[in-house]
Protein backbone atom coordinates (compact mmCIF):
# COMPACT_ATOMS: atom_id res chain seq x y z
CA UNK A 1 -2.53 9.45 -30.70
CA UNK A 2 0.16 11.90 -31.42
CA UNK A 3 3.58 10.76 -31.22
CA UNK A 4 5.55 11.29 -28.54
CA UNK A 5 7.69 14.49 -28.49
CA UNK A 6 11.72 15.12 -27.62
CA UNK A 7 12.83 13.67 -24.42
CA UNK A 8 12.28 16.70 -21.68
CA UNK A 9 14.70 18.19 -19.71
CA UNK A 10 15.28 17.24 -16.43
CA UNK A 11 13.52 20.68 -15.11
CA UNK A 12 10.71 19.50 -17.16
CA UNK A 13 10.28 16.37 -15.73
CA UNK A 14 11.32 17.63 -12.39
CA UNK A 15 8.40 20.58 -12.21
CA UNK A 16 5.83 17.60 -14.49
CA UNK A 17 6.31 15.20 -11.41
CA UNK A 18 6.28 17.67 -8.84
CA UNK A 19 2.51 18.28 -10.15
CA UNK A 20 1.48 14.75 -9.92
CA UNK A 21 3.08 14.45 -6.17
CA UNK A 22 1.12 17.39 -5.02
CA UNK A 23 -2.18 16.20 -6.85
CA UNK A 24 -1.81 12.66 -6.80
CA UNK A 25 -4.40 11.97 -4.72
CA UNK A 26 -7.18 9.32 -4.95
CA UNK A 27 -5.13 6.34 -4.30
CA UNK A 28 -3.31 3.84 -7.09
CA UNK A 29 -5.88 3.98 -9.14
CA UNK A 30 -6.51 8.24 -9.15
CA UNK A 31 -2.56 8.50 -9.14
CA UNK A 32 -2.31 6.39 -11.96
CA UNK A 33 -5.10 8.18 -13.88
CA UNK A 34 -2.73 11.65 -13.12
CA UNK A 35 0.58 10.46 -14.48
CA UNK A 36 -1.46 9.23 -17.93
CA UNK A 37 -3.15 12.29 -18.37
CA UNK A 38 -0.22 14.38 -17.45
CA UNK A 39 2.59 12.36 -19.07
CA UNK A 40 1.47 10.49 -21.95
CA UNK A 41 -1.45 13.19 -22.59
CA UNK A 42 0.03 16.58 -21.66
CA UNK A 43 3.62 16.30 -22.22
CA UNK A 44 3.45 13.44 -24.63
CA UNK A 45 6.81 12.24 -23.42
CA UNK A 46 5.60 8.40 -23.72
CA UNK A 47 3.45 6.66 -26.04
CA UNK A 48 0.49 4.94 -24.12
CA UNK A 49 1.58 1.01 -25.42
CA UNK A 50 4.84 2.11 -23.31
CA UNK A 51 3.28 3.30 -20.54
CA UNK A 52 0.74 0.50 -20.25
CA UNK A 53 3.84 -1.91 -20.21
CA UNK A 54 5.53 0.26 -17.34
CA UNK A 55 2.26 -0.23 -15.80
CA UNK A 56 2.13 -4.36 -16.22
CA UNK A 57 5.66 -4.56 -14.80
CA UNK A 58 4.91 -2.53 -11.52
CA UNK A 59 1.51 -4.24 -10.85
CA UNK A 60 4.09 -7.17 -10.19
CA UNK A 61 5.92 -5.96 -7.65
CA UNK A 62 5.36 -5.99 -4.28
CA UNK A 63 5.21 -2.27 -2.56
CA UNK A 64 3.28 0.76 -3.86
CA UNK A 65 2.97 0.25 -7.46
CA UNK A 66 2.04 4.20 -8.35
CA UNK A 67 4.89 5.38 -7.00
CA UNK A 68 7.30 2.30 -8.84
CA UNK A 69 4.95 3.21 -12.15
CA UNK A 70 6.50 7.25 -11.27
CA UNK A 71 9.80 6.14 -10.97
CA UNK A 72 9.69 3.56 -13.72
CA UNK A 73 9.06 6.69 -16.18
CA UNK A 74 11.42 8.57 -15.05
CA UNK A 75 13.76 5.87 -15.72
CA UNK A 76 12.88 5.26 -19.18
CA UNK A 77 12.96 9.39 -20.09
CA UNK A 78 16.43 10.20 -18.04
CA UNK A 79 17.73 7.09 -16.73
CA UNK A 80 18.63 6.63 -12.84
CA UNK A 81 18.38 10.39 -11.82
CA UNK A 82 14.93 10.88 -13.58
CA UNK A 83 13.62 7.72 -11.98
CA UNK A 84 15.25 9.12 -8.65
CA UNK A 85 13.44 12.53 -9.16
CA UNK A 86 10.01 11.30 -10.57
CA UNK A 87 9.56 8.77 -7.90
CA UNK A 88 11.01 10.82 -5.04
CA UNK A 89 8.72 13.68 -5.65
CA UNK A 90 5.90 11.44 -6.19
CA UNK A 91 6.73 10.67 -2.12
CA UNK A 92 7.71 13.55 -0.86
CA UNK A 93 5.08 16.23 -0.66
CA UNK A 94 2.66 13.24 0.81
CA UNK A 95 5.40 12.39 3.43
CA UNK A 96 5.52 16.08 4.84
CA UNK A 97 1.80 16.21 5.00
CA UNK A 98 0.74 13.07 6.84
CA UNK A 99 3.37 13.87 9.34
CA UNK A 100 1.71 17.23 10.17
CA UNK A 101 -1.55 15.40 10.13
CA UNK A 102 0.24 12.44 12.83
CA UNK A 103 1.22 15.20 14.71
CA UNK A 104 -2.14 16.90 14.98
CA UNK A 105 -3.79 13.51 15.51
CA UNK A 106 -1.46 12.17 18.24
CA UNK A 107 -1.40 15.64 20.13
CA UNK A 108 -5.47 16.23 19.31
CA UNK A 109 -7.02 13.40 18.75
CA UNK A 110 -8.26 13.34 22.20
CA UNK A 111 -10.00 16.23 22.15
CA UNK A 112 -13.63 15.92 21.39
CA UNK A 113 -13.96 17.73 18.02
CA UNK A 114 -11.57 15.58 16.46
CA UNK A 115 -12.45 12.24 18.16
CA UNK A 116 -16.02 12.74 16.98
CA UNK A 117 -14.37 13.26 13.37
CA UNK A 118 -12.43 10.37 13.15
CA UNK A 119 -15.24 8.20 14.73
CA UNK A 120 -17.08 9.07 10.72
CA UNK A 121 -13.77 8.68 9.82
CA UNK A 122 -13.65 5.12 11.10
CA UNK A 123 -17.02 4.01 9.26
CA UNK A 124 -15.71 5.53 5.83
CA UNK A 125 -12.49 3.27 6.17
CA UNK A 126 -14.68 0.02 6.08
CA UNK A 127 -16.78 1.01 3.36
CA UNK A 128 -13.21 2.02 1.39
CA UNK A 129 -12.18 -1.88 2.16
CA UNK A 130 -15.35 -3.00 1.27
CA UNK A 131 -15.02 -1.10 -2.52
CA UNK A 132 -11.49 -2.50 -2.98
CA UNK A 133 -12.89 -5.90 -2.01
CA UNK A 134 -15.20 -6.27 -4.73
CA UNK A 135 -12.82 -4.11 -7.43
CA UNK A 136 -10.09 -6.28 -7.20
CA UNK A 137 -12.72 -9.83 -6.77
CA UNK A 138 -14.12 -8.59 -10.41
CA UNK A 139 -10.07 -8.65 -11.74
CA UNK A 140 -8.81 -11.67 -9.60
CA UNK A 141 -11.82 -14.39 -9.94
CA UNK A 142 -11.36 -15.92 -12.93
CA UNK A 143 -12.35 -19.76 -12.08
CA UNK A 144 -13.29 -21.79 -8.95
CA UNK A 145 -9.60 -22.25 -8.39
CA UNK A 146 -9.08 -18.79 -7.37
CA UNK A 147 -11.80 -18.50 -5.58
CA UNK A 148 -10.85 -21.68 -3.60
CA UNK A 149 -7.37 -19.76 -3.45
CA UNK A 150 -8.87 -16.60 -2.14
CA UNK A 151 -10.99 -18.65 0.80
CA UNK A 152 -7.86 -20.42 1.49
CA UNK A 153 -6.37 -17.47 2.22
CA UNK A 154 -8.97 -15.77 4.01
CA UNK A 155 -9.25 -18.65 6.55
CA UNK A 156 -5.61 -19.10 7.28
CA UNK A 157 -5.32 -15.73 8.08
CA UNK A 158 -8.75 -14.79 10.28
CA UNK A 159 -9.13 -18.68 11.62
CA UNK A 160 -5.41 -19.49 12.06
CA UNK A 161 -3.45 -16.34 12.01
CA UNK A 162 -0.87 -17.47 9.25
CA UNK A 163 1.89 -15.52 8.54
CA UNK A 164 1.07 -12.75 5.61
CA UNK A 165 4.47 -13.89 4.00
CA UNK A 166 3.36 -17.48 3.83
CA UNK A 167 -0.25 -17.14 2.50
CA UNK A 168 1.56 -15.11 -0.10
CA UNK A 169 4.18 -17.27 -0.70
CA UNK A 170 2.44 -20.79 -0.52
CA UNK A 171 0.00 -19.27 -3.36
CA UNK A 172 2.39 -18.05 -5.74
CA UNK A 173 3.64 -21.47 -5.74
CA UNK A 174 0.83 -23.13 -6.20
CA UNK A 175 0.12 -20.51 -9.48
CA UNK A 176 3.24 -21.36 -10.51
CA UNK A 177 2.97 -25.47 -10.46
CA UNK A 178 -0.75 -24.80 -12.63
CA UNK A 179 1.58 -22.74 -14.97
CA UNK A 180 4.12 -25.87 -15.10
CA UNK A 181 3.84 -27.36 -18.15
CA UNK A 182 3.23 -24.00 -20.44
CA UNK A 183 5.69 -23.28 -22.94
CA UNK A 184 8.30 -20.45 -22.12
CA UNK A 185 9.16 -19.57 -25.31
CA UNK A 186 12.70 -18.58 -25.78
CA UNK A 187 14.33 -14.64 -25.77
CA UNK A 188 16.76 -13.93 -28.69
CA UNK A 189 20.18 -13.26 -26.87
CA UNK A 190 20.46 -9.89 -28.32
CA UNK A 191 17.05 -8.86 -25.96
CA UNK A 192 19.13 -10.42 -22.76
CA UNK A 193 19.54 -7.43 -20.80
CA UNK A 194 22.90 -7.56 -18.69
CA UNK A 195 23.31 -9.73 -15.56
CA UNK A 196 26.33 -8.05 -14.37
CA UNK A 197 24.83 -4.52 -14.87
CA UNK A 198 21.42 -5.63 -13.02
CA UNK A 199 23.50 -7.68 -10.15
CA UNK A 200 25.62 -4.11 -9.79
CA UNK A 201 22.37 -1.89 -9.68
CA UNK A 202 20.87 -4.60 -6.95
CA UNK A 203 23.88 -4.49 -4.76
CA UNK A 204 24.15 -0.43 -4.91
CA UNK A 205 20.41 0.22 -4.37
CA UNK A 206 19.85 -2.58 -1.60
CA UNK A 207 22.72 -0.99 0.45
CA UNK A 208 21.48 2.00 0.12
CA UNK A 209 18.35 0.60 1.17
CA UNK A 210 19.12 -1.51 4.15
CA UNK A 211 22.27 0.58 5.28
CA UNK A 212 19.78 2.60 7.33
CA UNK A 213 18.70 -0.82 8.92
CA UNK A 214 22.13 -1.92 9.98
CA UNK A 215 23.87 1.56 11.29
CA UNK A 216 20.46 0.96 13.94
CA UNK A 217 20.82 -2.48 14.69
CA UNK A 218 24.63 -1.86 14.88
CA UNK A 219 24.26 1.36 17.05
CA UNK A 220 20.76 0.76 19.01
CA UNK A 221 20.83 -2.77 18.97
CA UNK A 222 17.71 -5.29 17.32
CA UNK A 223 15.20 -4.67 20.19
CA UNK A 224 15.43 -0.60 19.85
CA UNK A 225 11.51 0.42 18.78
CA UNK A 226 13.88 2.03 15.89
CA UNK A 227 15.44 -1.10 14.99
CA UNK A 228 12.31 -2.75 15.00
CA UNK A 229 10.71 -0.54 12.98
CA UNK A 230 12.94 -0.81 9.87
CA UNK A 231 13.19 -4.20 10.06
CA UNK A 232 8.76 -4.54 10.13
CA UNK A 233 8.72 -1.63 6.71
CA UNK A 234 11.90 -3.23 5.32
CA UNK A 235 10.22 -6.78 5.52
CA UNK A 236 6.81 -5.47 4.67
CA UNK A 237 8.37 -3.97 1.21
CA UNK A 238 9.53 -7.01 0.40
CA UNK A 239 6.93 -9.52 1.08
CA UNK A 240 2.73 -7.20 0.11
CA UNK A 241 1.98 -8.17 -3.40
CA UNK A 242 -1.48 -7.01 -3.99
CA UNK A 243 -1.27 -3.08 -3.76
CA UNK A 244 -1.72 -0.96 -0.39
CA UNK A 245 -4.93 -2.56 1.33
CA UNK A 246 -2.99 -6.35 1.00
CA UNK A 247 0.06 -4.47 2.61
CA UNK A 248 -2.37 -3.06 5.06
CA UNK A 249 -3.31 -6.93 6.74
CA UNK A 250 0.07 -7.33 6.98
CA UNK A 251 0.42 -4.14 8.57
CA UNK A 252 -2.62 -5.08 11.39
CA UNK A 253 -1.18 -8.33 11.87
CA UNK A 254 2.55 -7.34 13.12
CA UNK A 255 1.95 -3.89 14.30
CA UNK A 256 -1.25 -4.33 15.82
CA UNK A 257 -1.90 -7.53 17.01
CA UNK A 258 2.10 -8.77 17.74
CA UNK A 259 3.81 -5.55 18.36
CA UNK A 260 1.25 -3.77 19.74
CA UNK A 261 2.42 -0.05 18.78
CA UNK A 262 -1.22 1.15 18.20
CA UNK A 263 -5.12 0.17 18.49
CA UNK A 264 -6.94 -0.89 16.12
CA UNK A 265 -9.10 2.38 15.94
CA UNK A 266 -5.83 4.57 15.50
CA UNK A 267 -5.31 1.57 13.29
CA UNK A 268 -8.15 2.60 11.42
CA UNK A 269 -7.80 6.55 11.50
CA UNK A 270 -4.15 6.36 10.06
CA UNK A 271 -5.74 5.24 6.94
CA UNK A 272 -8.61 7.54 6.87
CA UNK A 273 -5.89 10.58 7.39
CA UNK A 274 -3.73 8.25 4.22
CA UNK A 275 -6.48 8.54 2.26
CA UNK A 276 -7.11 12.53 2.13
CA UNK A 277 -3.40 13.49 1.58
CA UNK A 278 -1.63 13.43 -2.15
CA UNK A 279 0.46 10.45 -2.40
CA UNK A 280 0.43 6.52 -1.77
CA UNK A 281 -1.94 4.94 0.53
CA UNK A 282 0.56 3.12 2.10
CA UNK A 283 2.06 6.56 3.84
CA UNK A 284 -0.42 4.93 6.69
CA UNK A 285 3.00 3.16 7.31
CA UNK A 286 4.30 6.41 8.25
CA UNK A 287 1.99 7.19 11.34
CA UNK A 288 1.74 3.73 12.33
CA UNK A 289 5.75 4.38 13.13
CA UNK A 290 4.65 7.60 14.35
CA UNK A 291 2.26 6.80 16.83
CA UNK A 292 4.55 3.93 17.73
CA UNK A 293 7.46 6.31 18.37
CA UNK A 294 4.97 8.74 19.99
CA UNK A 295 3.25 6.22 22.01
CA UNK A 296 6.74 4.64 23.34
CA UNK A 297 7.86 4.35 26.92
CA UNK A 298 10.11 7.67 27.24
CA UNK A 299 9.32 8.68 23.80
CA UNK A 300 7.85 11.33 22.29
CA UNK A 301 7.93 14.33 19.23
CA UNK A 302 11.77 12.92 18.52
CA UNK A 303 11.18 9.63 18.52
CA UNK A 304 7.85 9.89 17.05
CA UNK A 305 9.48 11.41 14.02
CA UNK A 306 12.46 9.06 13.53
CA UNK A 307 10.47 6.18 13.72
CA UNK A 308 7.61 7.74 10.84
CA UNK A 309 10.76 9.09 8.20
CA UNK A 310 12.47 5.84 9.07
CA UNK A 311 9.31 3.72 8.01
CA UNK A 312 9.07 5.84 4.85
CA UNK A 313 12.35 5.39 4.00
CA UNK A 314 12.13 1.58 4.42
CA UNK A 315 8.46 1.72 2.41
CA UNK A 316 9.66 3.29 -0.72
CA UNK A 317 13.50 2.87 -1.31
CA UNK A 318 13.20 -0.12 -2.13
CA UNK A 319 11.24 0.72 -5.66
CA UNK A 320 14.11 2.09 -6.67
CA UNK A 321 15.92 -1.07 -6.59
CA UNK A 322 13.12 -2.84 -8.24
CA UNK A 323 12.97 -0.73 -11.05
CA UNK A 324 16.76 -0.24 -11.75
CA UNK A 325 17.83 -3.24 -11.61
CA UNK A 326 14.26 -5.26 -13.09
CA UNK A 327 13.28 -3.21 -15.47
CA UNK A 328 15.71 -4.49 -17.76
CA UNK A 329 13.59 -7.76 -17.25
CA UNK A 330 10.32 -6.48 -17.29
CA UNK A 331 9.22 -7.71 -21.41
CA UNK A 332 10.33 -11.49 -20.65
CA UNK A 333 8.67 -11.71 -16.92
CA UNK A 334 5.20 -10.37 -19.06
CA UNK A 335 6.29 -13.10 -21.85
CA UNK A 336 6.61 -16.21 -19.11
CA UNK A 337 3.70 -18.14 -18.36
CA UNK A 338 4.53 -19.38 -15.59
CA UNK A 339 5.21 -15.96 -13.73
CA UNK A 340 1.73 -14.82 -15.06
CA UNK A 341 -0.07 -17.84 -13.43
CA UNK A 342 2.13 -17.67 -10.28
CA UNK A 343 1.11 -13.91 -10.03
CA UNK A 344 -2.63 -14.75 -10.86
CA UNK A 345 -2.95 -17.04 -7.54
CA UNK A 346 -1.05 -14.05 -5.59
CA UNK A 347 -4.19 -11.45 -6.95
CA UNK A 348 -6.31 -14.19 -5.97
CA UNK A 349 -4.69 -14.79 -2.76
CA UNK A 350 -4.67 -10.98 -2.12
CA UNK A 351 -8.68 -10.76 -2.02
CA UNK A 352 -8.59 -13.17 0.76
CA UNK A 353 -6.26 -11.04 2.39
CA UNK A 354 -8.19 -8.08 1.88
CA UNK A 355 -11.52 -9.68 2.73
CA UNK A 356 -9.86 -10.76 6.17
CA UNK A 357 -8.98 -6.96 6.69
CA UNK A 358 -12.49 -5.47 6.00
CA UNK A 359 -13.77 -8.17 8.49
CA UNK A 360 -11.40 -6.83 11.17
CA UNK A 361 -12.15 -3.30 10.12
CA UNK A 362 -15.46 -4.00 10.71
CA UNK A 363 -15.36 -5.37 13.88
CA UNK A 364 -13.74 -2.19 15.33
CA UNK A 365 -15.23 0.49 13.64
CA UNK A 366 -18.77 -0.69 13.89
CA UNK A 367 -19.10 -2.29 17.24
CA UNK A 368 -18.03 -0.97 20.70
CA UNK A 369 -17.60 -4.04 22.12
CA UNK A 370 -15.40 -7.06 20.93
CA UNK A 371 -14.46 -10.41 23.20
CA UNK A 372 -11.58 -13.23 21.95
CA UNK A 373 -12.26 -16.38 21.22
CA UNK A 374 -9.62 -19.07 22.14
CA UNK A 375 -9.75 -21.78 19.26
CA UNK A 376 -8.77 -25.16 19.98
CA UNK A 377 -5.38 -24.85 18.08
CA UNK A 378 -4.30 -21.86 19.95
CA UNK A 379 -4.91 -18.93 17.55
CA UNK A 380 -7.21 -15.86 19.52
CA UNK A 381 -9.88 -14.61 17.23
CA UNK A 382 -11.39 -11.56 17.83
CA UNK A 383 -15.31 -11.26 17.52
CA UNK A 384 -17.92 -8.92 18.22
CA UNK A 385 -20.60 -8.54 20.89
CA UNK A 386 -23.51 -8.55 19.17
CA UNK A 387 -25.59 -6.29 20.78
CA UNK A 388 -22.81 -3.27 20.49
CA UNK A 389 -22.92 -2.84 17.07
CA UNK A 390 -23.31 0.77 16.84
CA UNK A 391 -26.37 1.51 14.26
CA UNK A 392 -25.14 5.23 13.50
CA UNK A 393 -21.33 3.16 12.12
CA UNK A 394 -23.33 1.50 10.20
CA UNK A 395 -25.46 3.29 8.76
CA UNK A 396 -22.56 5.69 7.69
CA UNK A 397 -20.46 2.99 6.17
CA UNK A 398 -23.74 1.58 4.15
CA UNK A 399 -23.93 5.44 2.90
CA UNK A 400 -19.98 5.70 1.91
CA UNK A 401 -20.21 2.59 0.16
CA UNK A 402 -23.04 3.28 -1.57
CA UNK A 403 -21.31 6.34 -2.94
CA UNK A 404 -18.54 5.03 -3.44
CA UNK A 405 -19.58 1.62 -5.58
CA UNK A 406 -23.05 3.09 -6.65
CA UNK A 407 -22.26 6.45 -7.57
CA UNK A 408 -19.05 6.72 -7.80
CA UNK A 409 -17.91 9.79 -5.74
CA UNK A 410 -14.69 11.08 -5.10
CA UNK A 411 -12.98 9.25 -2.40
CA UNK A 412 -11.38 12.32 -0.68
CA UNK A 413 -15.31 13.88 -0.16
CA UNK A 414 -16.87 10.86 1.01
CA UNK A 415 -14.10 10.72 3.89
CA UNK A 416 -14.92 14.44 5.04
CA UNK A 417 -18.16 14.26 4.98
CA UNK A 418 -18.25 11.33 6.87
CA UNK A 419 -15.57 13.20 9.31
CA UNK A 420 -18.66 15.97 9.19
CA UNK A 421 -21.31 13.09 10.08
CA UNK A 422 -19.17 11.66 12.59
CA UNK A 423 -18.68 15.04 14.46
CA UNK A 424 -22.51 15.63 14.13
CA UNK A 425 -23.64 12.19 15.53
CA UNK A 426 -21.26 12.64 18.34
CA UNK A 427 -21.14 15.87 19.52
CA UNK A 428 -24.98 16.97 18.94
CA UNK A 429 -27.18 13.55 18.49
């Protein structure tokens, strides 16, 4: 590989990650596929051992880790505005379009066209679980201890209802006592990047972050639907290791199932409308605040669109922070053991997570009828009836994940077509 050429300017790198914001689609793994080609490739502004390190750091982190990969380069070719601009614009162009799409949805998605669309829609969604499922199982099983990790966490979330944050938690410490007695190694004092400077870039960047938060709690109070919803996104930033679909049971749990801002099948069609614009998966946070706002008591268009640009904002500032002020860090966190094994049991724990979504996916997308079921310890489980499942659901979702795992087709064309079956089956069969 050809070495990397002169640091651009900041139009360059301004008009390069404009590009990869408007074509980024695909999710993480598409996204992350762009900014190679078009940044290590192309412009040959990084060298790919570089880039592959940027990469390491941000699978770390909890959030959207294309986006924090965007902004990450931008930080190491112009410092804190090029990481502003690269992973601003990786945002922004997805942000505008899914809230034209929330608005079409929320004001159409009654109408029969559409719901006949978004009932293919639905049955895509479960097969796209299903294909992260078994992508991230062939990464994260390594040993019958994370599998035992990954059932744990599958059953304290679908038989108990666990808090996300403490599955999460209790298996990064668990990692973390197996990686116990592994050497450190030590870091030569001249690589210690600066406290002070990091502590400084924390306390800037998490202000700017959670200032939003405050003025509302301040102004509307905590139990405003605005209030509430930067403090869900602001918590959910901070707390989804895993990438978007472990964010996404999180999501279910608290704005679903406790807040109840939304069904399940809008639920469901928020990420089927994520999934075919450019940008992170997780701007299904957006029109989950969206319909929340819209959905409201007294609210509406106003509210609607407060509550989605406040949920972005809470979503992605916070990758700024992570990258200012930890990149510094990022070669000795990849260098500590421990940290590696107490991120292993989090990937591990993550497929539980994930499995416990695509179950709950499943249950709404391909059956029309569900019941609860009381257990004994007081958790409500929801289950299906049987003889509802839906055989045209599931045939469509066998089909999208065949294409998807077996053939490998682009993820943007097996959702319209199966918007295209879905309108078919409904409308005309």
């Amino acid at each position: 590989m050809a070495d990397p050429v002169a640091t651009p300017s900041l139009a360059d790198l301004t008009q390069a990650s404009w590009k990869v914001g408007v074509l980024g689609f695909g999710g993480p793994a598409g996204q992350i596929a762009l900014m190679h080609r078009v940044f290590v490739d192309e412009k040959r502004w990084i060298d790919e051992p570089r880039y592959l390190h940027a990469l390491s750091y941000c699978t770390l982190l909890p959030g959207p880790e294309a986006q924090q990969l965007a902004t990450y380069v931008g930080w190491l070719l112009h410092g804190v505005r090029g990481g502003i601009i690269a992973g601003g614009l990786f945002v922004i162009p997805g942000v505008v379009v899914m809230l034209g799409l929330s608005w079409l949805y929320a004001a159409q998605g009654q109408t029969p066209l559409v719901a006949a669309m978004f009932y293919g829609v639905k049955a895509a969604v479960v097969a796209l679980v299903v294909e992260a499922l078994i992508r991230i199982g062939r990464r994260a099983l390594k040993g019958w201890t994370d599998l035992a990790i990954a059932a744990a966490a599958f059953a304290a979330l679908t038989l108990f209802g666990a808090p996300f944050p403490v599955v999460v938690l209790s298996a990064a410490l668990i990692g973390f006592l197996r990686g116990a007695n592994a050497p450190t190694g030590d870091v030569p004092k001249s690589d210690m990047p600066s406290a002070r400077h990091a502590l400084m870039t924390a306390v800037i960047w998490a202000g700017l972050w959670l200032g939003p938060l405050a003025a509302l709690w301040l102004s509307l109070g905590p139990q405003h639907l605005l209030t509430r919803v930067a403090a869900l996104f602001s918590t959910l930033a901070t707390v989804t290791f895993g990438g978007a679909y472990a964010a996404l049971a999180y999501l279910q749990q608290q704005a679903v199932s406790a807040q109840g801002w939304l069904t399940p099948a809008q639920m469901i069609d928020g990420l089927g409308l994520a999934e075919t614009t450019p940008g992170p998966l997780v701007l299904v946070n957006q029109h989950v605040a969206f319909m929340a706002g819209w959905q409201a008591p007294g609210g509406g268009m106003g509210l609607a669109l407060a509550a989605g640009l406040i949920a972005s904002w809470s979503t992605f500032a916070p990758s700024f922070l992570w990258i200012f002020a930890g990149a510094p860090y990022a070669e000795r966190l990849r260098q500590n053991p421990r940290a590696k094994a107490a991120l292993a049991a989090v990937t591990a724990a993550v497929l539980g997570v994930i499995a416990n979504l695509a179950v709950w996916f499943a249950v709404h997308a391909l059956f029309k009828q569900s019941r609860p079921w009381h257990a004994a310890w007081g958790h409500v489980l929801d289950l299906p009836v049987l003889g509802s499942l839906d055989p045209y659901a599931l045939g469509l979702s066998i089909l999208a994940g065949a294409a998807l795992i077996r053939w490998k087709v682009n993820v943007i064309a097996v959702v319209l077509v199966c918007a295209a079956a879905g309108a078919v089956i409904r409308l005309w069969l």
